[in-house]
């Protein structure tokens, strides 16, 4: 059974491009092996990640991610059954939210600053889908 999980978290230490690359490289390998797809958004201080896949596989990965010391204040925004994936082509797409045009953020979010703790999961999903349509997501 397919599910989608969306969570928000705060980076603990300075997440340098090297650390982020390391997370993404490891994620892509693990996710491919376990049929997990999704997107990781980073604003410079906050993460939002969308994970899609088998319910058991997504739950197991989420439990590992929650324990990761590179972030904290992990808050579950959505866990739902889905009939199809939105991000089938991404073992883990990457979005740098610091580089997104504020007008695109404002279309979906209350303010142009990205504060995932005040966003609905639907707004986040729509934002990420628009970013994919405008090629702002890196494979
Ligand atoms: C924000 C964030 C997102 C992550 N996303 C994934 C992911 O999609 N897939 C993955 O395998 N690991 C991901 N990780 C890394 C895991 O938390 C963990 O380090 C990795 O699975 C290795 O786990 P282990 O040390 O228990 O073997 C992420 C880490 C962070 C901080």
mmCIF file with all atom_site columns, C-alpha atoms and ligand atoms in Angstrom:
data_model
loop_
_atom_site.group_PDB
_atom_site.id
_atom_site.type_symbol
_atom_site.label_atom_id
_atom_site.label_alt_id
_atom_site.label_comp_id
_atom_site.label_asym_id
_atom_site.label_entity_id
_atom_site.label_seq_id
_atom_site.pdbx_PDB_ins_code
_atom_site.Cartn_x
_atom_site.Cartn_y
_atom_site.Cartn_z
_atom_site.occupancy
_atom_site.B_iso_or_equiv
_atom_site.pdbx_formal_charge
_atom_site.auth_seq_id
_atom_site.auth_comp_id
_atom_site.auth_asym_id
_atom_site.auth_atom_id
_atom_site.pdbx_PDB_model_num
ATOM   1   C CA  . UNK A 1 1   ? 0.000  0.000  0.000   1.00 0.00 ? 1   UNK A CA  1
ATOM   2   C CA  . UNK A 1 2   ? 1.316  3.402  -1.024  1.00 0.00 ? 2   UNK A CA  1
ATOM   3   C CA  . UNK A 1 3   ? 1.554  6.253  1.485   1.00 0.00 ? 3   UNK A CA  1
ATOM   4   C CA  . UNK A 1 4   ? 2.855  9.803  1.558   1.00 0.00 ? 4   UNK A CA  1
ATOM   5   C CA  . UNK A 1 5   ? 4.578  11.268 4.592   1.00 0.00 ? 5   UNK A CA  1
ATOM   6   C CA  . UNK A 1 6   ? 5.478  14.935 4.997   1.00 0.00 ? 6   UNK A CA  1
ATOM   7   C CA  . UNK A 1 7   ? 7.437  16.328 7.942   1.00 0.00 ? 7   UNK A CA  1
ATOM   8   C CA  . UNK A 1 8   ? 9.140  19.568 8.916   1.00 0.00 ? 8   UNK A CA  1
ATOM   9   C CA  . UNK A 1 9   ? 12.298 19.950 10.988  1.00 0.00 ? 9   UNK A CA  1
ATOM   10  C CA  . UNK A 1 10  ? 14.983 22.433 12.011  1.00 0.00 ? 10  UNK A CA  1
ATOM   11  C CA  . UNK A 1 11  ? 18.643 22.002 11.124  1.00 0.00 ? 11  UNK A CA  1
ATOM   12  C CA  . UNK A 1 12  ? 20.767 21.651 14.296  1.00 0.00 ? 12  UNK A CA  1
ATOM   13  C CA  . UNK A 1 13  ? 24.263 22.640 13.172  1.00 0.00 ? 13  UNK A CA  1
ATOM   14  C CA  . UNK A 1 14  ? 25.151 24.658 10.114  1.00 0.00 ? 14  UNK A CA  1
ATOM   15  C CA  . UNK A 1 15  ? 24.182 22.433 7.229   1.00 0.00 ? 15  UNK A CA  1
ATOM   16  C CA  . UNK A 1 16  ? 26.935 23.076 4.717   1.00 0.00 ? 16  UNK A CA  1
ATOM   17  C CA  . UNK A 1 17  ? 26.561 22.121 1.057   1.00 0.00 ? 17  UNK A CA  1
ATOM   18  C CA  . UNK A 1 18  ? 28.872 19.162 1.780   1.00 0.00 ? 18  UNK A CA  1
ATOM   19  C CA  . UNK A 1 19  ? 26.603 17.858 4.580   1.00 0.00 ? 19  UNK A CA  1
ATOM   20  C CA  . UNK A 1 20  ? 23.514 18.326 2.417   1.00 0.00 ? 20  UNK A CA  1
ATOM   21  C CA  . UNK A 1 21  ? 25.175 16.516 -0.499  1.00 0.00 ? 21  UNK A CA  1
ATOM   22  C CA  . UNK A 1 22  ? 26.093 13.687 1.855   1.00 0.00 ? 22  UNK A CA  1
ATOM   23  C CA  . UNK A 1 23  ? 22.473 13.337 3.062   1.00 0.00 ? 23  UNK A CA  1
ATOM   24  C CA  . UNK A 1 24  ? 21.185 13.390 -0.520  1.00 0.00 ? 24  UNK A CA  1
ATOM   25  C CA  . UNK A 1 25  ? 23.753 10.919 -1.864  1.00 0.00 ? 25  UNK A CA  1
ATOM   26  C CA  . UNK A 1 26  ? 23.014 8.385  0.881   1.00 0.00 ? 26  UNK A CA  1
ATOM   27  C CA  . UNK A 1 27  ? 19.268 8.999  0.588   1.00 0.00 ? 27  UNK A CA  1
ATOM   28  C CA  . UNK A 1 28  ? 19.189 8.382  -3.141  1.00 0.00 ? 28  UNK A CA  1
ATOM   29  C CA  . UNK A 1 29  ? 20.890 5.028  -2.814  1.00 0.00 ? 29  UNK A CA  1
ATOM   30  C CA  . UNK A 1 30  ? 18.779 3.841  0.134   1.00 0.00 ? 30  UNK A CA  1
ATOM   31  C CA  . UNK A 1 31  ? 15.527 5.164  -1.325  1.00 0.00 ? 31  UNK A CA  1
ATOM   32  C CA  . UNK A 1 32  ? 16.125 3.546  -4.696  1.00 0.00 ? 32  UNK A CA  1
ATOM   33  C CA  . UNK A 1 33  ? 16.763 0.210  -3.022  1.00 0.00 ? 33  UNK A CA  1
ATOM   34  C CA  . UNK A 1 34  ? 13.546 0.541  -0.982  1.00 0.00 ? 34  UNK A CA  1
ATOM   35  C CA  . UNK A 1 35  ? 11.175 1.994  -3.616  1.00 0.00 ? 35  UNK A CA  1
ATOM   36  C CA  . UNK A 1 36  ? 10.985 5.372  -1.879  1.00 0.00 ? 36  UNK A CA  1
ATOM   37  C CA  . UNK A 1 37  ? 10.601 8.609  -3.844  1.00 0.00 ? 37  UNK A CA  1
ATOM   38  C CA  . UNK A 1 38  ? 10.212 12.227 -2.766  1.00 0.00 ? 38  UNK A CA  1
ATOM   39  C CA  . UNK A 1 39  ? 11.675 15.674 -2.336  1.00 0.00 ? 39  UNK A CA  1
ATOM   40  C CA  . UNK A 1 40  ? 13.852 17.307 0.313   1.00 0.00 ? 40  UNK A CA  1
ATOM   41  C CA  . UNK A 1 41  ? 13.425 21.084 0.662   1.00 0.00 ? 41  UNK A CA  1
ATOM   42  C CA  . UNK A 1 42  ? 15.921 23.157 2.654   1.00 0.00 ? 42  UNK A CA  1
ATOM   43  C CA  . UNK A 1 43  ? 15.556 26.848 3.438   1.00 0.00 ? 43  UNK A CA  1
ATOM   44  C CA  . UNK A 1 44  ? 18.894 27.371 5.194   1.00 0.00 ? 44  UNK A CA  1
ATOM   45  C CA  . UNK A 1 45  ? 17.384 26.626 8.619   1.00 0.00 ? 45  UNK A CA  1
ATOM   46  C CA  . UNK A 1 46  ? 14.341 24.418 8.026   1.00 0.00 ? 46  UNK A CA  1
ATOM   47  C CA  . UNK A 1 47  ? 13.782 21.144 6.217   1.00 0.00 ? 47  UNK A CA  1
ATOM   48  C CA  . UNK A 1 48  ? 10.587 19.817 4.692   1.00 0.00 ? 48  UNK A CA  1
ATOM   49  C CA  . UNK A 1 49  ? 10.632 16.357 3.223   1.00 0.00 ? 49  UNK A CA  1
ATOM   50  C CA  . UNK A 1 50  ? 8.009  14.458 1.255   1.00 0.00 ? 50  UNK A CA  1
ATOM   51  C CA  . UNK A 1 51  ? 8.426  10.671 1.282   1.00 0.00 ? 51  UNK A CA  1
ATOM   52  C CA  . UNK A 1 52  ? 6.321  8.313  -0.853  1.00 0.00 ? 52  UNK A CA  1
ATOM   53  C CA  . UNK A 1 53  ? 6.380  4.539  -0.949  1.00 0.00 ? 53  UNK A CA  1
ATOM   54  C CA  . UNK A 1 54  ? 5.249  1.356  0.716   1.00 0.00 ? 54  UNK A CA  1
ATOM   55  C CA  . UNK A 1 55  ? 3.742  2.067  4.156   1.00 0.00 ? 55  UNK A CA  1
ATOM   56  C CA  . UNK A 1 56  ? 6.190  -0.177 5.995   1.00 0.00 ? 56  UNK A CA  1
ATOM   57  C CA  . UNK A 1 57  ? 9.220  1.158  4.128   1.00 0.00 ? 57  UNK A CA  1
ATOM   58  C CA  . UNK A 1 58  ? 8.224  4.819  4.658   1.00 0.00 ? 58  UNK A CA  1
ATOM   59  C CA  . UNK A 1 59  ? 7.515  4.243  8.376   1.00 0.00 ? 59  UNK A CA  1
ATOM   60  C CA  . UNK A 1 60  ? 10.870 2.514  8.871   1.00 0.00 ? 60  UNK A CA  1
ATOM   61  C CA  . UNK A 1 61  ? 12.764 5.306  7.103   1.00 0.00 ? 61  UNK A CA  1
ATOM   62  C CA  . UNK A 1 62  ? 10.904 8.033  8.998   1.00 0.00 ? 62  UNK A CA  1
ATOM   63  C CA  . UNK A 1 63  ? 11.867 6.412  12.302  1.00 0.00 ? 63  UNK A CA  1
ATOM   64  C CA  . UNK A 1 64  ? 15.527 6.524  11.241  1.00 0.00 ? 64  UNK A CA  1
ATOM   65  C CA  . UNK A 1 65  ? 15.294 10.119 10.027  1.00 0.00 ? 65  UNK A CA  1
ATOM   66  C CA  . UNK A 1 66  ? 13.674 11.317 13.286  1.00 0.00 ? 66  UNK A CA  1
ATOM   67  C CA  . UNK A 1 67  ? 16.716 10.037 15.226  1.00 0.00 ? 67  UNK A CA  1
ATOM   68  C CA  . UNK A 1 68  ? 19.213 11.844 12.975  1.00 0.00 ? 68  UNK A CA  1
ATOM   69  C CA  . UNK A 1 69  ? 21.188 14.390 15.039  1.00 0.00 ? 69  UNK A CA  1
ATOM   70  C CA  . UNK A 1 70  ? 21.544 16.787 12.111  1.00 0.00 ? 70  UNK A CA  1
ATOM   71  C CA  . UNK A 1 71  ? 18.026 18.089 12.696  1.00 0.00 ? 71  UNK A CA  1
ATOM   72  C CA  . UNK A 1 72  ? 15.554 18.529 15.561  1.00 0.00 ? 72  UNK A CA  1
ATOM   73  C CA  . UNK A 1 73  ? 11.937 19.494 16.302  1.00 0.00 ? 73  UNK A CA  1
ATOM   74  C CA  . UNK A 1 74  ? 10.719 16.969 13.725  1.00 0.00 ? 74  UNK A CA  1
ATOM   75  C CA  . UNK A 1 75  ? 6.991  17.568 13.257  1.00 0.00 ? 75  UNK A CA  1
ATOM   76  C CA  . UNK A 1 76  ? 4.752  15.247 11.254  1.00 0.00 ? 76  UNK A CA  1
ATOM   77  C CA  . UNK A 1 77  ? 2.609  17.267 8.829   1.00 0.00 ? 77  UNK A CA  1
ATOM   78  C CA  . UNK A 1 78  ? 0.925  14.430 6.930   1.00 0.00 ? 78  UNK A CA  1
ATOM   79  C CA  . UNK A 1 79  ? 0.754  10.652 6.748   1.00 0.00 ? 79  UNK A CA  1
ATOM   80  C CA  . UNK A 1 80  ? -1.830 9.435  4.257   1.00 0.00 ? 80  UNK A CA  1
ATOM   81  C CA  . UNK A 1 81  ? -2.701 6.652  1.864   1.00 0.00 ? 81  UNK A CA  1
ATOM   82  C CA  . UNK A 1 82  ? -2.297 7.667  -1.780  1.00 0.00 ? 82  UNK A CA  1
ATOM   83  C CA  . UNK A 1 83  ? -3.337 6.069  -5.052  1.00 0.00 ? 83  UNK A CA  1
ATOM   84  C CA  . UNK A 1 84  ? -0.403 7.446  -7.034  1.00 0.00 ? 84  UNK A CA  1
ATOM   85  C CA  . UNK A 1 85  ? 2.946  9.136  -6.463  1.00 0.00 ? 85  UNK A CA  1
ATOM   86  C CA  . UNK A 1 86  ? 3.631  12.784 -7.256  1.00 0.00 ? 86  UNK A CA  1
ATOM   87  C CA  . UNK A 1 87  ? 7.407  12.317 -7.359  1.00 0.00 ? 87  UNK A CA  1
ATOM   88  C CA  . UNK A 1 88  ? 7.861  8.978  -9.122  1.00 0.00 ? 88  UNK A CA  1
ATOM   89  C CA  . UNK A 1 89  ? 10.889 10.312 -11.030 1.00 0.00 ? 89  UNK A CA  1
ATOM   90  C CA  . UNK A 1 90  ? 12.817 11.430 -7.931  1.00 0.00 ? 90  UNK A CA  1
ATOM   91  C CA  . UNK A 1 91  ? 14.655 9.067  -5.571  1.00 0.00 ? 91  UNK A CA  1
ATOM   92  C CA  . UNK A 1 92  ? 15.125 12.306 -3.621  1.00 0.00 ? 92  UNK A CA  1
ATOM   93  C CA  . UNK A 1 93  ? 14.693 15.620 -5.418  1.00 0.00 ? 93  UNK A CA  1
ATOM   94  C CA  . UNK A 1 94  ? 16.300 18.680 -3.878  1.00 0.00 ? 94  UNK A CA  1
ATOM   95  C CA  . UNK A 1 95  ? 14.855 22.168 -3.542  1.00 0.00 ? 95  UNK A CA  1
ATOM   96  C CA  . UNK A 1 96  ? 16.848 25.114 -2.256  1.00 0.00 ? 96  UNK A CA  1
ATOM   97  C CA  . UNK A 1 97  ? 14.056 27.281 -0.865  1.00 0.00 ? 97  UNK A CA  1
ATOM   98  C CA  . UNK A 1 98  ? 16.446 30.162 -0.222  1.00 0.00 ? 98  UNK A CA  1
ATOM   99  C CA  . UNK A 1 99  ? 16.671 30.610 -4.003  1.00 0.00 ? 99  UNK A CA  1
ATOM   100 C CA  . UNK A 1 100 ? 12.952 30.490 -4.814  1.00 0.00 ? 100 UNK A CA  1
ATOM   101 C CA  . UNK A 1 101 ? 11.240 33.639 -6.057  1.00 0.00 ? 101 UNK A CA  1
ATOM   102 C CA  . UNK A 1 102 ? 9.324  35.076 -3.021  1.00 0.00 ? 102 UNK A CA  1
ATOM   103 C CA  . UNK A 1 103 ? 6.265  35.577 -5.256  1.00 0.00 ? 103 UNK A CA  1
ATOM   104 C CA  . UNK A 1 104 ? 6.009  31.792 -5.724  1.00 0.00 ? 104 UNK A CA  1
ATOM   105 C CA  . UNK A 1 105 ? 6.218  31.268 -1.950  1.00 0.00 ? 105 UNK A CA  1
ATOM   106 C CA  . UNK A 1 106 ? 3.543  33.919 -1.398  1.00 0.00 ? 106 UNK A CA  1
ATOM   107 C CA  . UNK A 1 107 ? 1.144  32.127 -3.745  1.00 0.00 ? 107 UNK A CA  1
ATOM   108 C CA  . UNK A 1 108 ? 0.888  29.181 -1.340  1.00 0.00 ? 108 UNK A CA  1
ATOM   109 C CA  . UNK A 1 109 ? 2.155  30.362 2.042   1.00 0.00 ? 109 UNK A CA  1
ATOM   110 C CA  . UNK A 1 110 ? 1.000  32.988 4.552   1.00 0.00 ? 110 UNK A CA  1
ATOM   111 C CA  . UNK A 1 111 ? 4.309  34.886 4.251   1.00 0.00 ? 111 UNK A CA  1
ATOM   112 C CA  . UNK A 1 112 ? 7.244  34.966 1.828   1.00 0.00 ? 112 UNK A CA  1
ATOM   113 C CA  . UNK A 1 113 ? 9.506  33.525 4.551   1.00 0.00 ? 113 UNK A CA  1
ATOM   114 C CA  . UNK A 1 114 ? 9.413  29.763 4.636   1.00 0.00 ? 114 UNK A CA  1
ATOM   115 C CA  . UNK A 1 115 ? 8.153  28.600 8.045   1.00 0.00 ? 115 UNK A CA  1
ATOM   116 C CA  . UNK A 1 116 ? 6.990  24.995 7.555   1.00 0.00 ? 116 UNK A CA  1
ATOM   117 C CA  . UNK A 1 117 ? 5.522  24.824 11.083  1.00 0.00 ? 117 UNK A CA  1
ATOM   118 C CA  . UNK A 1 118 ? 2.837  27.292 10.037  1.00 0.00 ? 118 UNK A CA  1
ATOM   119 C CA  . UNK A 1 119 ? 2.057  25.669 6.656   1.00 0.00 ? 119 UNK A CA  1
ATOM   120 C CA  . UNK A 1 120 ? -0.491 23.038 5.736   1.00 0.00 ? 120 UNK A CA  1
ATOM   121 C CA  . UNK A 1 121 ? 0.856  19.921 4.061   1.00 0.00 ? 121 UNK A CA  1
ATOM   122 C CA  . UNK A 1 122 ? -1.414 20.666 1.084   1.00 0.00 ? 122 UNK A CA  1
ATOM   123 C CA  . UNK A 1 123 ? 0.200  24.078 0.598   1.00 0.00 ? 123 UNK A CA  1
ATOM   124 C CA  . UNK A 1 124 ? 3.655  22.501 0.751   1.00 0.00 ? 124 UNK A CA  1
ATOM   125 C CA  . UNK A 1 125 ? 2.675  19.840 -1.757  1.00 0.00 ? 125 UNK A CA  1
ATOM   126 C CA  . UNK A 1 126 ? 1.300  22.413 -4.184  1.00 0.00 ? 126 UNK A CA  1
ATOM   127 C CA  . UNK A 1 127 ? 4.406  24.555 -3.815  1.00 0.00 ? 127 UNK A CA  1
ATOM   128 C CA  . UNK A 1 128 ? 6.720  21.613 -4.530  1.00 0.00 ? 128 UNK A CA  1
ATOM   129 C CA  . UNK A 1 129 ? 4.602  20.546 -7.522  1.00 0.00 ? 129 UNK A CA  1
ATOM   130 C CA  . UNK A 1 130 ? 4.832  24.065 -8.946  1.00 0.00 ? 130 UNK A CA  1
ATOM   131 C CA  . UNK A 1 131 ? 8.593  24.023 -8.415  1.00 0.00 ? 131 UNK A CA  1
ATOM   132 C CA  . UNK A 1 132 ? 8.797  20.754 -10.341 1.00 0.00 ? 132 UNK A CA  1
ATOM   133 C CA  . UNK A 1 133 ? 6.734  22.243 -13.172 1.00 0.00 ? 133 UNK A CA  1
ATOM   134 C CA  . UNK A 1 134 ? 9.144  25.217 -13.324 1.00 0.00 ? 134 UNK A CA  1
ATOM   135 C CA  . UNK A 1 135 ? 12.215 22.941 -13.166 1.00 0.00 ? 135 UNK A CA  1
ATOM   136 C CA  . UNK A 1 136 ? 13.377 24.294 -9.796  1.00 0.00 ? 136 UNK A CA  1
ATOM   137 C CA  . UNK A 1 137 ? 13.866 20.785 -8.391  1.00 0.00 ? 137 UNK A CA  1
ATOM   138 C CA  . UNK A 1 138 ? 17.281 19.150 -8.840  1.00 0.00 ? 138 UNK A CA  1
ATOM   139 C CA  . UNK A 1 139 ? 17.484 15.425 -9.412  1.00 0.00 ? 139 UNK A CA  1
HETATM 140 C C1  . LIG B 2 .   ? 16.658 16.125 6.714   1.00 0.00 ? 1   LIG B C1  1
HETATM 141 C C2  . LIG B 2 .   ? 17.132 14.724 6.493   1.00 0.00 ? 1   LIG B C2  1
HETATM 142 C C3  . LIG B 2 .   ? 16.546 13.946 5.487   1.00 0.00 ? 1   LIG B C3  1
HETATM 143 C C4  . LIG B 2 .   ? 16.964 12.627 5.277   1.00 0.00 ? 1   LIG B C4  1
HETATM 144 N N1  . LIG B 2 .   ? 16.380 11.881 4.283   1.00 0.00 ? 1   LIG B N1  1
HETATM 145 C C5  . LIG B 2 .   ? 16.776 10.612 4.082   1.00 0.00 ? 1   LIG B C5  1
HETATM 146 C C6  . LIG B 2 .   ? 16.180 9.805  3.059   1.00 0.00 ? 1   LIG B C6  1
HETATM 147 O O1  . LIG B 2 .   ? 15.286 10.225 2.310   1.00 0.00 ? 1   LIG B O1  1
HETATM 148 N N2  . LIG B 2 .   ? 16.655 8.528  2.907   1.00 0.00 ? 1   LIG B N2  1
HETATM 149 C C7  . LIG B 2 .   ? 17.657 8.021  3.676   1.00 0.00 ? 1   LIG B C7  1
HETATM 150 O O2  . LIG B 2 .   ? 18.035 6.854  3.487   1.00 0.00 ? 1   LIG B O2  1
HETATM 151 N N3  . LIG B 2 .   ? 18.232 8.759  4.640   1.00 0.00 ? 1   LIG B N3  1
HETATM 152 C C8  . LIG B 2 .   ? 17.822 10.033 4.862   1.00 0.00 ? 1   LIG B C8  1
HETATM 153 N N4  . LIG B 2 .   ? 18.431 10.791 5.840   1.00 0.00 ? 1   LIG B N4  1
HETATM 154 C C9  . LIG B 2 .   ? 19.529 10.185 6.608   1.00 0.00 ? 1   LIG B C9  1
HETATM 155 C C10 . LIG B 2 .   ? 18.996 9.318  7.742   1.00 0.00 ? 1   LIG B C10 1
HETATM 156 O O3  . LIG B 2 .   ? 18.521 10.157 8.783   1.00 0.00 ? 1   LIG B O3  1
HETATM 157 C C11 . LIG B 2 .   ? 20.100 8.406  8.305   1.00 0.00 ? 1   LIG B C11 1
HETATM 158 O O4  . LIG B 2 .   ? 21.241 9.138  8.577   1.00 0.00 ? 1   LIG B O4  1
HETATM 159 C C12 . LIG B 2 .   ? 20.474 7.332  7.315   1.00 0.00 ? 1   LIG B C12 1
HETATM 160 O O5  . LIG B 2 .   ? 19.318 6.646  6.914   1.00 0.00 ? 1   LIG B O5  1
HETATM 161 C C13 . LIG B 2 .   ? 21.470 6.341  7.933   1.00 0.00 ? 1   LIG B C13 1
HETATM 162 O O6  . LIG B 2 .   ? 20.870 5.751  9.056   1.00 0.00 ? 1   LIG B O6  1
HETATM 163 P P1  . LIG B 2 .   ? 21.686 4.825  10.057  1.00 0.00 ? 1   LIG B P1  1
HETATM 164 O O7  . LIG B 2 .   ? 22.785 5.675  10.594  1.00 0.00 ? 1   LIG B O7  1
HETATM 165 O O8  . LIG B 2 .   ? 20.682 4.407  11.092  1.00 0.00 ? 1   LIG B O8  1
HETATM 166 O O9  . LIG B 2 .   ? 22.209 3.692  9.212   1.00 0.00 ? 1   LIG B O9  1
HETATM 167 C C14 . LIG B 2 .   ? 18.013 12.096 6.080   1.00 0.00 ? 1   LIG B C14 1
HETATM 168 C C15 . LIG B 2 .   ? 18.578 12.887 7.082   1.00 0.00 ? 1   LIG B C15 1
HETATM 169 C C16 . LIG B 2 .   ? 18.162 14.181 7.290   1.00 0.00 ? 1   LIG B C16 1
HETATM 170 C C17 . LIG B 2 .   ? 18.806 15.021 8.363   1.00 0.00 ? 1   LIG B C17 1
#
